Amino acid sequence: EASIKDVIPTDLTTIIHNSNITTIFTTGKKAYDLYNKYQYPKTNIKAIQLPSTSPANAAMSLERLVEAYKVILENL
């Protein structure tokens, strides 16, 4: 199992404050958890978790992936 250690988050505040970003999408549970831990307290923009793009998630059918990713269109 891969693990992420010694996280050094990128400072997104300049990008967020100088753009029209209103929604954050993450791919996979780990990215979602890390965003919520390190970035959400600074951005105050809730993340929407999408299915992982990892080959380990290959069991998810294309139809289910398409359905899950439609949430992006709903937030444009």
PDB file of C-alpha atoms in Angstrom:
ATOM      1  CA  GLU A   1       0.000   0.000   0.000  1.00  0.00           C
ATOM      2  CA  ALA A   2       1.312   3.412  -0.961  1.00  0.00           C
ATOM      3  CA  SER A   3       1.407   6.049   1.716  1.00  0.00           C
ATOM      4  CA  ILE A   4       1.925   9.773   1.776  1.00  0.00           C
ATOM      5  CA  LYS A   5       4.270  11.052   4.474  1.00  0.00           C
ATOM      6  CA  ASP A   6       5.669  14.440   5.412  1.00  0.00           C
ATOM      7  CA  VAL A   7       3.022  16.414   3.544  1.00  0.00           C
ATOM      8  CA  ILE A   8       4.020  19.933   2.529  1.00  0.00           C
ATOM      9  CA  PRO A   9       0.897  21.539   1.082  1.00  0.00           C
ATOM     10  CA  THR A  10       1.114  24.123  -1.666  1.00  0.00           C
ATOM     11  CA  ASP A  11      -0.138  27.555  -0.667  1.00  0.00           C
ATOM     12  CA  LEU A  12      -3.253  27.995  -2.806  1.00  0.00           C
ATOM     13  CA  THR A  13      -4.465  31.220  -1.201  1.00  0.00           C
ATOM     14  CA  THR A  14      -3.065  33.529  -3.905  1.00  0.00           C
ATOM     15  CA  ILE A  15      -4.618  31.452  -6.678  1.00  0.00           C
ATOM     16  CA  ILE A  16      -7.959  31.182  -4.884  1.00  0.00           C
ATOM     17  CA  HIS A  17      -8.147  34.884  -3.967  1.00  0.00           C
ATOM     18  CA  ASN A  18      -7.217  36.032  -7.488  1.00  0.00           C
ATOM     19  CA  SER A  19      -9.569  33.779  -9.419  1.00  0.00           C
ATOM     20  CA  ASN A  20     -13.198  32.791  -9.683  1.00  0.00           C
ATOM     21  CA  ILE A  21     -12.667  29.294  -8.272  1.00  0.00           C
ATOM     22  CA  THR A  22     -15.772  28.296  -6.346  1.00  0.00           C
ATOM     23  CA  THR A  23     -15.498  24.526  -6.342  1.00  0.00           C
ATOM     24  CA  ILE A  24     -12.652  22.120  -5.711  1.00  0.00           C
ATOM     25  CA  PHE A  25     -12.699  18.579  -7.077  1.00  0.00           C
ATOM     26  CA  THR A  26     -10.432  15.856  -5.772  1.00  0.00           C
ATOM     27  CA  THR A  27      -9.782  12.456  -7.284  1.00  0.00           C
ATOM     28  CA  GLY A  28      -9.830   9.706  -4.702  1.00  0.00           C
ATOM     29  CA  LYS A  29     -10.362   9.539  -0.960  1.00  0.00           C
ATOM     30  CA  LYS A  30      -6.760  10.314   0.014  1.00  0.00           C
ATOM     31  CA  ALA A  31      -6.698  13.515  -2.047  1.00  0.00           C
ATOM     32  CA  TYR A  32     -10.054  14.482  -0.526  1.00  0.00           C
ATOM     33  CA  ASP A  33      -8.828  13.831   3.004  1.00  0.00           C
ATOM     34  CA  LEU A  34      -5.575  15.737   2.444  1.00  0.00           C
ATOM     35  CA  TYR A  35      -7.396  18.685   0.902  1.00  0.00           C
ATOM     36  CA  ASN A  36      -9.775  18.858   3.858  1.00  0.00           C
ATOM     37  CA  LYS A  37      -6.937  18.651   6.358  1.00  0.00           C
ATOM     38  CA  TYR A  38      -4.482  21.095   4.796  1.00  0.00           C
ATOM     39  CA  GLN A  39      -6.302  23.303   2.303  1.00  0.00           C
ATOM     40  CA  TYR A  40      -9.929  23.711   3.341  1.00  0.00           C
ATOM     41  CA  PRO A  41      -9.054  25.662   6.518  1.00  0.00           C
ATOM     42  CA  LYS A  42      -7.267  28.205   4.306  1.00  0.00           C
ATOM     43  CA  THR A  43      -9.580  28.275   1.268  1.00  0.00           C
ATOM     44  CA  ASN A  44     -12.982  27.734   2.871  1.00  0.00           C
ATOM     45  CA  ILE A  45     -14.055  26.053  -0.360  1.00  0.00           C
ATOM     46  CA  LYS A  46     -15.571  22.634   0.150  1.00  0.00           C
ATOM     47  CA  ALA A  47     -14.244  19.836  -2.013  1.00  0.00           C
ATOM     48  CA  ILE A  48     -16.242  17.329  -4.014  1.00  0.00           C
ATOM     49  CA  GLN A  49     -14.701  13.887  -4.017  1.00  0.00           C
ATOM     50  CA  LEU A  50     -14.552  12.127  -7.369  1.00  0.00           C
ATOM     51  CA  PRO A  51     -13.547   8.521  -7.968  1.00  0.00           C
ATOM     52  CA  SER A  52      -9.842   7.853  -8.130  1.00  0.00           C
ATOM     53  CA  THR A  53      -8.135   7.870 -11.509  1.00  0.00           C
ATOM     54  CA  SER A  54      -5.730   5.223 -10.239  1.00  0.00           C
ATOM     55  CA  PRO A  55      -5.430   1.934 -12.128  1.00  0.00           C
ATOM     56  CA  ALA A  56      -6.283   0.334  -8.774  1.00  0.00           C
ATOM     57  CA  ASN A  57      -9.797   1.686  -9.320  1.00  0.00           C
ATOM     58  CA  ALA A  58     -10.151  -0.074 -12.674  1.00  0.00           C
ATOM     59  CA  ALA A  59     -13.031  -2.142 -11.326  1.00  0.00           C
ATOM     60  CA  MET A  60     -15.338   0.863 -11.728  1.00  0.00           C
ATOM     61  CA  SER A  61     -17.143   0.707 -15.062  1.00  0.00           C
ATOM     62  CA  LEU A  62     -16.887   3.520 -17.579  1.00  0.00           C
ATOM     63  CA  GLU A  63     -20.603   4.189 -17.180  1.00  0.00           C
ATOM     64  CA  ARG A  64     -20.248   4.623 -13.402  1.00  0.00           C
ATOM     65  CA  LEU A  65     -17.212   6.889 -13.858  1.00  0.00           C
ATOM     66  CA  VAL A  66     -19.066   9.056 -16.366  1.00  0.00           C
ATOM     67  CA  GLU A  67     -22.010   9.328 -13.986  1.00  0.00           C
ATOM     68  CA  ALA A  68     -19.773  10.223 -11.037  1.00  0.00           C
ATOM     69  CA  TYR A  69     -17.864  12.870 -13.000  1.00  0.00           C
ATOM     70  CA  LYS A  70     -21.072  14.577 -14.221  1.00  0.00           C
ATOM     71  CA  VAL A  71     -21.000  16.549 -10.983  1.00  0.00           C
ATOM     72  CA  ILE A  72     -18.302  18.687 -12.627  1.00  0.00           C
ATOM     73  CA  LEU A  73     -20.749  19.815 -15.331  1.00  0.00           C
ATOM     74  CA  GLU A  74     -23.312  20.651 -12.666  1.00  0.00           C
ATOM     75  CA  ASN A  75     -20.794  22.991 -11.032  1.00  0.00           C
ATOM     76  CA  LEU A  76     -19.661  24.931 -14.106  1.00  0.00           C
TER      77      LEU A  76
END
